[in-house]
CSV table of C-alpha atoms and ligand atoms in Angstrom, one decimal:
chain,number,residue,atom,x,y,z
A,1,MET,CA,143.6,188.9,163.4
A,2,LEU,CA,146.9,187.9,165.0
A,3,THR,CA,148.9,185.7,162.6
A,4,GLY,CA,152.2,185.4,164.4
A,5,VAL,CA,155.4,184.1,162.8
A,6,GLU,CA,155.7,181.9,159.7
A,7,GLU,CA,155.2,178.2,160.2
A,8,ASP,CA,158.8,177.2,159.6
A,9,VAL,CA,160.2,179.8,162.0
A,10,PHE,CA,157.7,178.7,164.6
A,11,ALA,CA,158.6,175.0,164.2
A,12,GLN,CA,162.3,175.8,164.7
A,13,LEU,CA,161.4,177.8,167.8
A,14,VAL,CA,159.4,175.0,169.3
A,15,THR,CA,162.3,172.5,168.7
A,16,ALA,CA,164.8,175.0,170.2
A,17,VAL,CA,162.6,175.6,173.3
A,18,ASP,CA,162.0,171.9,173.8
A,19,ARG,CA,165.7,171.1,173.7
A,20,PHE,CA,166.5,174.1,176.0
A,21,ALA,CA,163.9,173.0,178.5
A,22,LYS,CA,165.0,169.4,178.6
A,23,GLU,CA,168.8,169.8,178.2
A,24,ARG,CA,169.5,173.0,180.0
A,25,LEU,CA,166.6,173.9,182.4
A,26,ILE,CA,165.6,170.6,183.9
A,27,PRO,CA,169.2,169.8,184.9
A,28,ALA,CA,169.4,173.2,186.6
A,29,GLU,CA,166.2,172.8,188.6
A,30,ARG,CA,167.8,171.6,191.8
A,31,GLN,CA,170.3,174.3,191.8
A,32,VAL,CA,167.6,176.9,191.4
A,33,GLU,CA,165.6,175.3,194.3
A,34,GLU,CA,168.7,175.4,196.6
A,35,GLU,CA,170.0,178.8,195.7
A,36,ASN,CA,166.6,180.5,195.1
A,37,GLU,CA,168.1,182.1,192.0
A,38,ILE,CA,168.2,181.4,188.3
A,39,PRO,CA,171.9,181.1,187.2
A,40,PRO,CA,173.1,184.1,185.2
A,41,GLU,CA,174.3,182.0,182.3
A,42,ILE,CA,170.7,180.6,181.9
A,43,VAL,CA,169.3,184.1,181.9
A,44,ALA,CA,171.8,185.1,179.2
A,45,GLU,CA,170.8,182.1,177.1
A,46,MET,CA,167.1,183.0,177.5
A,47,LYS,CA,167.9,186.5,176.2
A,48,ASP,CA,169.9,185.1,173.2
A,49,MET,CA,167.0,182.9,172.3
A,50,GLY,CA,164.7,185.9,172.3
A,51,LEU,CA,162.4,184.4,174.9
A,52,PHE,CA,161.8,187.8,176.6
A,53,GLY,CA,160.4,189.2,173.4
A,54,LEU,CA,158.2,186.2,172.4
A,55,SER,CA,155.0,188.2,172.2
A,56,THR,CA,156.5,191.7,171.4
A,57,PRO,CA,155.7,192.7,167.8
A,58,GLN,CA,158.7,192.3,165.4
A,59,GLU,CA,158.8,196.0,164.6
A,60,PHE,CA,159.9,196.5,168.2
A,61,GLY,CA,162.5,193.8,168.1
A,62,GLY,CA,160.5,190.9,169.4
A,63,ILE,CA,159.5,187.6,167.8
A,64,GLY,CA,155.9,188.5,167.6
A,65,VAL,CA,154.2,185.2,168.1
A,66,SER,CA,150.4,184.9,168.1
A,67,ALA,CA,148.5,183.7,171.2
A,68,SER,CA,148.2,180.2,169.6
A,69,GLN,CA,151.9,180.1,169.0
A,70,GLU,CA,152.6,181.5,172.5
A,71,ALA,CA,150.4,178.7,174.0
A,72,VAL,CA,152.5,176.0,172.4
A,73,LEU,CA,155.8,177.6,173.2
A,74,ILE,CA,154.9,178.3,176.8
A,75,GLU,CA,153.6,174.7,177.2
A,76,THR,CA,156.9,173.5,175.8
A,77,LEU,CA,159.0,175.7,178.1
A,78,CYS,CA,156.9,174.8,181.1
A,79,TYR,CA,157.9,171.2,180.8
A,80,ALA,CA,160.7,172.6,183.0
A,81,SER,CA,160.2,174.3,186.4
A,82,LEU,CA,157.8,177.2,186.3
A,83,SER,CA,160.5,179.4,188.0
A,84,PHE,CA,162.2,179.8,184.6
A,85,ARG,CA,159.0,180.9,182.9
A,86,SER,CA,158.4,183.4,185.7
A,87,LEU,CA,161.6,185.3,184.7
A,88,ILE,CA,160.3,185.9,181.1
A,89,GLY,CA,156.6,185.8,182.1
A,90,THR,CA,156.1,189.4,182.9
A,91,ASN,CA,157.9,190.6,179.8
A,92,VAL,CA,156.0,188.2,177.6
A,93,GLY,CA,152.7,188.7,179.4
A,94,ILE,CA,151.1,190.9,182.0
A,95,GLY,CA,154.0,193.3,182.5
A,96,ALA,CA,154.5,194.3,178.9
A,97,GLN,CA,151.2,193.5,177.1
A,98,GLY,CA,149.6,196.7,178.4
A,99,ILE,CA,152.1,198.6,176.4
A,100,VAL,CA,151.6,196.4,173.3
A,101,MET,CA,147.9,196.7,173.5
A,102,ASP,CA,147.3,200.3,174.7
A,103,GLY,CA,150.6,202.1,174.7
A,104,THR,CA,151.2,205.3,172.7
A,105,PRO,CA,153.7,205.1,169.8
A,106,GLU,CA,156.2,207.0,171.9
A,107,GLN,CA,155.7,204.6,174.8
A,108,LYS,CA,156.2,201.6,172.5
A,109,ASP,CA,159.4,203.1,171.1
A,110,GLU,CA,160.7,203.9,174.5
A,111,TRP,CA,160.1,200.5,176.2
A,112,LEU,CA,159.4,197.6,173.9
A,113,HIS,CA,162.8,197.1,172.3
A,114,ARG,CA,164.5,196.8,175.6
A,115,ILE,CA,161.7,194.6,177.0
A,116,ALA,CA,162.0,192.3,174.0
A,117,ALA,CA,165.8,192.1,174.5
A,118,GLY,CA,165.3,191.3,178.2
A,119,ASP,CA,167.3,194.4,179.1
A,120,VAL,CA,164.4,195.8,180.9
A,121,ILE,CA,162.2,193.6,183.1
A,122,THR,CA,158.6,194.7,183.5
A,123,SER,CA,156.3,194.2,186.5
A,124,PHE,CA,152.5,194.3,186.7
A,125,ALA,CA,151.6,196.2,189.8
A,126,LEU,CA,147.9,195.7,190.5
A,127,THR,CA,147.4,193.7,193.7
A,128,GLU,CA,147.5,195.5,197.0
A,129,PRO,CA,147.4,194.4,200.7
A,130,ASP,CA,143.7,195.0,200.9
A,131,ASN,CA,142.7,194.5,197.2
A,132,GLY,CA,143.5,191.2,195.5
A,133,SER,CA,140.5,189.6,193.8
A,134,ASP,CA,138.7,193.0,194.1
A,135,ALA,CA,141.0,194.6,191.6
A,136,GLY,CA,138.7,197.5,191.0
A,137,GLY,CA,138.9,198.5,194.7
A,138,ILE,CA,142.6,199.6,194.6
A,139,ARG,CA,143.6,202.4,196.9
A,140,THR,CA,147.0,203.4,195.7
A,141,SER,CA,146.4,207.0,194.8
A,142,ALA,CA,147.8,209.1,191.9
A,143,ARG,CA,147.0,212.7,192.8
A,144,ARG,CA,147.3,215.3,190.1
A,145,ASP,CA,149.8,218.1,190.9
A,146,GLY,CA,150.1,220.6,187.9
A,147,SER,CA,151.1,218.5,185.0
A,148,ASP,CA,152.4,215.7,187.2
A,149,PHE,CA,150.9,212.9,189.3
A,150,VAL,CA,152.1,212.0,192.8
A,151,ILE,CA,151.7,208.4,193.7
A,152,ASN,CA,151.3,206.9,197.2
A,153,GLY,CA,150.5,203.3,198.2
A,154,THR,CA,151.7,199.8,198.5
A,155,LYS,CA,151.5,197.0,196.0
A,156,ARG,CA,151.8,193.3,197.1
A,157,TYR,CA,153.1,190.0,195.7
A,158,ILE,CA,154.6,191.8,192.6
A,159,THR,CA,156.4,189.3,190.5
A,160,ASN,CA,159.9,190.3,189.4
A,161,ALA,CA,159.7,193.6,191.3
A,162,VAL,CA,163.3,193.1,192.5
A,163,LYS,CA,164.5,193.0,188.9
A,164,ALA,CA,162.1,195.5,187.4
A,165,GLY,CA,163.1,198.4,185.2
A,166,VAL,CA,159.5,199.6,184.8
A,167,PHE,CA,156.2,199.0,186.6
A,168,THR,CA,152.9,198.9,184.9
A,169,LEU,CA,151.2,200.5,187.9
A,170,PHE,CA,147.5,200.8,188.5
A,171,ALA,CA,146.4,203.7,190.8
A,172,ARG,CA,143.3,205.6,191.6
A,173,THR,CA,143.2,209.0,189.9
A,174,ASP,CA,139.6,209.9,190.7
A,175,PRO,CA,139.1,209.5,194.5
A,176,ASP,CA,135.4,210.3,194.1
A,177,LYS,CA,134.8,207.2,192.1
A,178,SER,CA,134.9,203.7,193.6
A,179,GLY,CA,135.3,200.5,191.7
A,180,ALA,CA,136.8,200.1,188.3
A,181,ASP,CA,136.1,203.7,187.1
A,182,GLY,CA,138.7,206.2,188.3
A,183,VAL,CA,141.7,203.8,188.0
A,184,THR,CA,144.6,204.7,185.6
A,185,ALA,CA,147.5,202.7,184.4
A,186,PHE,CA,151.0,204.3,184.5
A,187,LEU,CA,154.4,203.3,183.2
A,188,VAL,CA,156.7,204.1,186.2
A,189,PRO,CA,160.4,203.6,185.8
A,190,ALA,CA,161.7,201.6,188.8
A,191,ASP,CA,164.4,204.1,189.5
A,192,THR,CA,162.0,207.0,190.1
A,193,PRO,CA,162.7,208.5,193.5
A,194,GLY,CA,160.3,207.3,196.3
A,195,ILE,CA,160.0,203.7,195.2
A,196,THR,CA,161.1,201.0,197.6
A,197,VAL,CA,161.1,197.3,196.7
A,198,ALA,CA,160.9,195.1,199.8
A,199,ARG,CA,162.7,191.9,200.4
A,200,PRO,CA,161.4,189.0,198.3
A,201,ASP,CA,158.6,187.0,199.9
A,202,ARG,CA,159.1,183.5,201.3
A,203,LYS,CA,156.8,181.2,199.3
A,204,LEU,CA,155.5,177.7,199.2
A,205,GLY,CA,157.0,177.0,195.8
A,206,GLN,CA,158.6,178.3,192.6
A,207,ARG,CA,161.9,179.2,194.4
A,208,GLY,CA,163.9,181.3,192.0
A,209,ALA,CA,160.8,183.3,191.1
A,210,LYS,CA,160.6,186.4,193.2
A,211,THR,CA,157.7,188.4,194.4
A,212,SER,CA,157.8,191.5,196.7
A,213,ASP,CA,155.9,194.4,198.1
A,214,VAL,CA,156.6,197.7,196.3
A,215,ILE,CA,156.0,200.9,198.3
A,216,PHE,CA,155.3,204.2,196.5
A,217,ASP,CA,156.0,207.2,198.7
A,218,ASP,CA,155.3,210.6,197.0
A,219,VAL,CA,156.5,209.2,193.6
A,220,ARG,CA,156.2,212.0,191.1
A,221,ILE,CA,155.6,211.1,187.4
A,222,PRO,CA,154.6,213.2,184.4
A,223,GLU,CA,151.3,213.0,182.6
A,224,SER,CA,153.1,211.3,179.7
A,225,ALA,CA,153.5,208.3,182.0
A,226,ILE,CA,149.8,207.5,181.6
A,227,LEU,CA,149.7,204.2,179.7
A,228,GLY,CA,148.0,205.1,176.4
A,229,GLY,CA,148.3,208.9,176.9
A,230,PRO,CA,146.1,211.4,178.7
A,231,ASP,CA,143.0,210.1,176.9
A,232,LYS,CA,143.3,206.9,178.9
A,233,LEU,CA,143.0,208.7,182.2
A,234,ASN,CA,140.6,206.6,184.4
A,235,GLN,CA,140.6,203.8,181.8
A,236,GLY,CA,143.3,201.7,183.4
A,237,PHE,CA,141.1,199.0,184.9
A,238,ARG,CA,140.0,198.0,181.4
A,239,THR,CA,143.6,197.7,180.3
A,240,ALA,CA,144.3,195.5,183.3
A,241,MET,CA,141.4,193.2,182.4
A,242,LYS,CA,142.4,192.9,178.7
A,243,VAL,CA,146.0,192.1,179.7
A,244,LEU,CA,144.7,189.4,182.1
A,245,ASP,CA,142.6,187.8,179.4
A,246,ARG,CA,145.6,186.9,177.3
A,247,GLY,CA,147.5,186.2,180.5
A,248,ARG,CA,144.9,183.6,181.5
A,249,ILE,CA,145.4,181.7,178.3
A,250,HIS,CA,149.2,181.8,179.0
A,251,VAL,CA,148.6,180.3,182.5
A,252,GLY,CA,146.5,177.6,181.0
A,253,ALA,CA,149.4,176.7,178.7
A,254,MET,CA,151.8,176.7,181.7
A,255,SER,CA,149.4,174.2,183.4
A,256,VAL,CA,149.5,171.9,180.4
A,257,GLY,CA,153.3,171.9,180.3
A,258,GLN,CA,153.6,171.0,184.0
A,259,GLY,CA,150.8,168.5,183.7
A,260,GLN,CA,152.7,166.6,181.0
A,261,ARG,CA,155.9,166.7,183.0
A,262,MET,CA,154.2,165.3,186.1
A,263,LEU,CA,152.3,162.6,184.1
A,264,ASP,CA,155.6,161.5,182.5
A,265,ILE,CA,157.3,161.3,185.9
A,266,ALA,CA,154.5,159.3,187.4
A,267,THR,CA,154.4,157.0,184.4
A,268,ASP,CA,158.1,156.3,184.6
A,269,TYR,CA,157.8,155.6,188.3
A,270,ALA,CA,154.9,153.2,187.6
A,271,LEU,CA,156.9,151.3,185.1
A,272,ASP,CA,159.9,151.1,187.4
A,273,ARG,CA,158.6,150.6,190.9
A,274,LYS,CA,157.6,147.0,191.8
A,275,GLN,CA,155.1,145.9,194.5
A,276,PHE,CA,153.3,142.6,194.9
A,277,GLY,CA,155.8,141.1,192.4
A,278,LYS,CA,155.2,143.4,189.4
A,279,PRO,CA,155.5,147.0,188.3
A,280,ILE,CA,152.9,149.1,190.0
A,281,GLY,CA,151.7,150.3,186.6
A,282,GLU,CA,150.3,146.8,186.1
A,283,HIS,CA,147.9,147.4,189.0
A,284,GLN,CA,144.6,148.7,187.7
A,285,LEU,CA,144.1,151.3,190.4
A,286,VAL,CA,147.4,152.9,189.5
A,287,GLN,CA,146.4,152.8,185.9
A,288,GLY,CA,143.3,154.6,186.9
A,289,LEU,CA,145.4,157.4,188.4
A,290,LEU,CA,147.4,157.7,185.2
A,291,ALA,CA,144.3,157.6,183.0
A,292,ASP,CA,142.6,160.4,184.9
A,293,CYS,CA,145.8,162.5,184.5
A,294,GLN,CA,145.9,161.7,180.8
A,295,ALA,CA,142.2,162.7,180.3
A,296,ASP,CA,142.6,166.0,182.2
A,297,LEU,CA,145.7,166.8,180.2
A,298,HIS,CA,144.1,166.2,176.8
A,299,ALA,CA,141.1,168.3,177.7
A,300,ALA,CA,143.3,171.1,179.1
A,301,ARG,CA,145.5,171.2,176.0
A,302,ALA,CA,142.6,171.2,173.6
A,303,LEU,CA,140.9,174.0,175.6
A,304,VAL,CA,144.0,176.2,175.6
A,305,ARG,CA,144.5,175.8,171.9
A,306,ALA,CA,140.9,176.5,171.1
A,307,THR,CA,140.8,179.7,173.3
A,308,ALA,CA,144.1,181.0,171.9
A,309,ASP,CA,142.7,180.5,168.4
A,310,THR,CA,139.6,182.5,169.3
A,311,PHE,CA,141.8,185.2,170.8
A,312,ASP,CA,143.9,185.4,167.6
A,313,ARG,CA,140.8,185.6,165.3
A,314,GLU,CA,138.6,187.9,167.4
A,315,GLY,CA,141.1,189.9,169.5
A,316,LYS,CA,139.5,188.8,172.7
A,317,ALA,CA,138.1,185.7,174.4
A,318,ILE,CA,136.9,186.8,177.8
A,319,LEU,CA,134.6,184.0,178.9
A,320,GLN,CA,136.7,181.4,177.1
A,321,ALA,CA,139.9,182.7,178.7
A,322,SER,CA,138.4,182.4,182.2
A,323,CYS,CA,137.1,178.9,181.4
A,324,THR,CA,140.6,178.0,180.3
A,325,LYS,CA,142.4,179.4,183.3
A,326,TYR,CA,139.8,177.8,185.6
A,327,PHE,CA,139.8,174.3,184.0
A,328,CYS,CA,143.5,174.0,183.3
A,329,THR,CA,144.8,175.1,186.7
A,330,GLU,CA,142.3,172.9,188.5
A,331,ALA,CA,143.3,170.1,186.2
A,332,VAL,CA,147.0,170.5,186.9
A,333,GLY,CA,146.2,170.5,190.6
A,334,ARG,CA,144.5,167.1,190.2
A,335,ILE,CA,147.3,165.8,188.1
A,336,ALA,CA,149.9,166.9,190.7
A,337,ASP,CA,148.0,165.2,193.4
A,338,ARG,CA,147.6,161.9,191.5
A,339,ALA,CA,151.2,161.9,190.2
A,340,LEU,CA,152.4,162.3,193.8
A,341,GLN,CA,150.0,159.5,194.9
A,342,VAL,CA,151.5,157.2,192.3
A,343,HIS,CA,154.9,157.7,194.1
A,344,GLY,CA,153.5,156.6,197.4
A,345,GLY,CA,155.7,157.7,200.4
A,346,ALA,CA,158.5,158.6,198.0
A,347,GLY,CA,156.4,161.4,196.5
A,348,TYR,CA,156.4,163.2,199.9
A,349,MET,CA,160.2,163.3,199.9
A,350,ALA,CA,162.2,166.3,198.6
A,351,GLU,CA,164.6,164.0,196.7
A,352,TYR,CA,161.9,163.3,194.2
A,353,ASP,CA,161.0,166.0,191.7
A,354,ILE,CA,157.3,165.5,192.1
A,355,GLU,CA,157.4,166.9,195.7
A,356,ARG,CA,158.7,170.2,194.3
A,357,LEU,CA,156.5,170.3,191.2
A,358,TYR,CA,153.4,169.6,193.4
A,359,ARG,CA,154.3,172.8,195.4
A,360,ASP,CA,155.1,174.8,192.4
A,361,VAL,CA,151.8,174.4,190.6
A,362,ARG,CA,149.7,175.3,193.6
A,363,VAL,CA,149.8,179.0,192.9
A,364,LEU,CA,148.4,178.5,189.4
A,365,ARG,CA,144.9,178.3,190.9
A,366,ILE,CA,145.5,181.6,192.6
A,367,TYR,CA,147.4,184.1,190.6
A,368,GLU,CA,146.0,186.1,187.6
A,369,GLY,CA,142.6,185.6,189.1
A,370,THR,CA,141.7,182.8,191.6
A,371,SER,CA,139.5,179.9,190.5
A,372,GLN,CA,136.6,181.5,192.3
A,373,ILE,CA,137.1,184.8,190.4
A,374,GLN,CA,137.1,182.8,187.1
A,375,GLN,CA,133.8,181.1,188.2
A,376,MET,CA,132.3,184.5,188.9
A,377,ILE,CA,133.4,185.9,185.5
A,378,ILE,CA,132.1,182.7,183.7
A,379,GLY,CA,128.8,182.7,185.7
A,380,ARG,CA,128.1,186.4,185.2
A,381,ARG,CA,128.9,186.3,181.5
A,382,THR,CA,126.8,183.2,180.9
A,383,LEU,CA,123.8,184.9,182.4
A,384,ALA,CA,124.4,188.2,180.5
A,385,GLU,CA,124.9,186.5,177.1
A,386,ARG,CA,121.6,184.5,177.5
A,387,ALA,CA,119.7,187.6,178.7
A,388,ALA,CA,121.0,189.8,175.9
B,1,COS,N1,138.2,193.2,178.9
B,1,COS,C1,137.9,194.4,178.8
B,1,COS,N2,137.1,195.2,179.6
B,1,COS,C2,136.7,194.5,180.7
B,1,COS,C3,137.0,193.1,181.0
B,1,COS,C4,137.8,192.5,180.0
B,1,COS,N3,138.1,191.2,180.2
B,1,COS,N4,136.4,192.7,182.1
B,1,COS,C5,135.8,193.8,182.6
B,1,COS,N5,135.9,194.9,181.7
B,1,COS,C6,135.3,196.2,181.9
B,1,COS,C7,133.8,196.0,182.0
B,1,COS,O1,133.2,196.0,180.7
B,1,COS,C8,133.4,197.3,182.8
B,1,COS,O2,133.4,198.4,181.9
B,1,COS,P1,132.1,199.3,181.7
B,1,COS,O3,131.9,199.9,183.0
B,1,COS,O4,132.5,200.2,180.6
B,1,COS,O5,131.0,198.3,181.3
B,1,COS,C9,134.6,197.5,183.7
B,1,COS,O6,135.7,196.8,183.1
B,1,COS,C10,134.3,196.9,185.1
B,1,COS,O7,134.0,195.5,185.0
B,1,COS,P2,133.2,194.8,186.1
B,1,COS,O8,132.0,195.5,186.5
B,1,COS,O9,133.1,193.3,185.7
B,1,COS,O10,134.2,194.9,187.4
B,1,COS,P3,134.1,194.2,188.8
B,1,COS,O11,134.9,195.2,189.7
B,1,COS,O12,132.8,193.8,189.2
B,1,COS,O13,134.9,192.8,188.7
B,1,COS,C11,136.6,191.3,188.3
B,1,COS,C12,135.9,192.5,188.0
B,1,COS,C13,136.3,190.6,189.6
B,1,COS,C14,136.4,190.3,187.2
B,1,COS,C15,138.1,191.7,188.4
B,1,COS,O14,138.3,192.6,189.5
B,1,COS,C16,139.1,190.6,188.4
B,1,COS,O15,139.4,190.1,187.3
B,1,COS,N6,139.7,190.4,189.6
B,1,COS,C17,140.8,189.5,189.7
B,1,COS,C18,142.0,190.2,189.6
B,1,COS,C19,143.2,189.4,189.3
B,1,COS,O16,143.2,188.6,188.4
B,1,COS,N7,144.3,189.7,190.0
B,1,COS,C20,145.5,189.0,189.7
B,1,COS,C21,146.5,190.1,189.6
B,1,COS,S1,147.8,189.7,188.5
B,1,COS,S2,148.7,188.2,189.3
């Protein structure tokens, strides 16, 4: 049972994050878009607020929120551009949760304090040029050499790789096994010889959030780098899947935050813009667009909160997490499209925020498991549960 922080501390945090998003982050969004960089003073403020350590347990210097509390805080933060969230996202989520969930006491001591402080950025290195959705097919190899492993391969679209201090790297340790078995998770310090981080990718949206290829060329690491210790050899795929489950609730919460922002923008525009002699919001077809956004948003928020609650009570929520990621990210795609439509021609223009937000949310349906992968997980589990 994950209980998180006391109610009064949590309420203060929500107020602080809400104010930060509206008063500091939103006014900086255009600068981030233009410069493709988050200003250092904002990074420093995020550290001071403890945002990098939201989900790190308190014994390791974090705030230690539950999944339910994380969902509300991430929704609140994601009222502002998703690029800001991306900076803390790997430390709060997929980059660090493997250590929280499966790390040895020594690994937790070594990394979590610095991760919670934001002094070390973590990256989750799973995807490869030839293996995205088929995560079990990864080819990056970790060959045993005495008591060491030697890693070779390329990882792709790795968020925060340019800033990373440590990679949670997934590599094949048993070449005779295909699929999920034979994959091990390693904690690889980014300054280990043989690692090259390529130039950041050019992307459709979320400027300021960086992804890159990471090339591992004869990178030698000791056995103690196996996440969870030697007993976890060949168990890394299951760690990845557990981490992604909580991550998928987090992505649902991001979708709700952005959905609320876009609905608010579209509503303001509908109140202000006049056509046919009255505000466009008085035309029923425009009201229909807003109503559909509102209905999607309410459903998405309720689903995120219910799934986070299951996760906190039961320690997992595999089918529900996939339903949440699938529904919420598709919903925010619909909201983005309608909110832009409310703006008419103006929505297509870069001077209106909706143009950027529309591009930013597109990737939500892709990363941490595409909508089609979520459908596959949901379908398979539905059949298996009924057949059991
Ligand atoms: N939690 C714990 N264990 C899990 C799990 C979960 N959520 N999901 C699967 N596993 C376990 C299974 O129980 C199975 O273990 P056993 O062999 O002991 O039964 C093992 O992992 C393999 O599972 P499965 O057979 O379902 O693997 P597949 O290769 O068929 O498919 C999918 C797995 C497609 C679901 C997986 O590859 C996936 O999620 N792909 C998307 C990857 C992704 O999200 N990438 C984004 C990268 S981060 S931006």
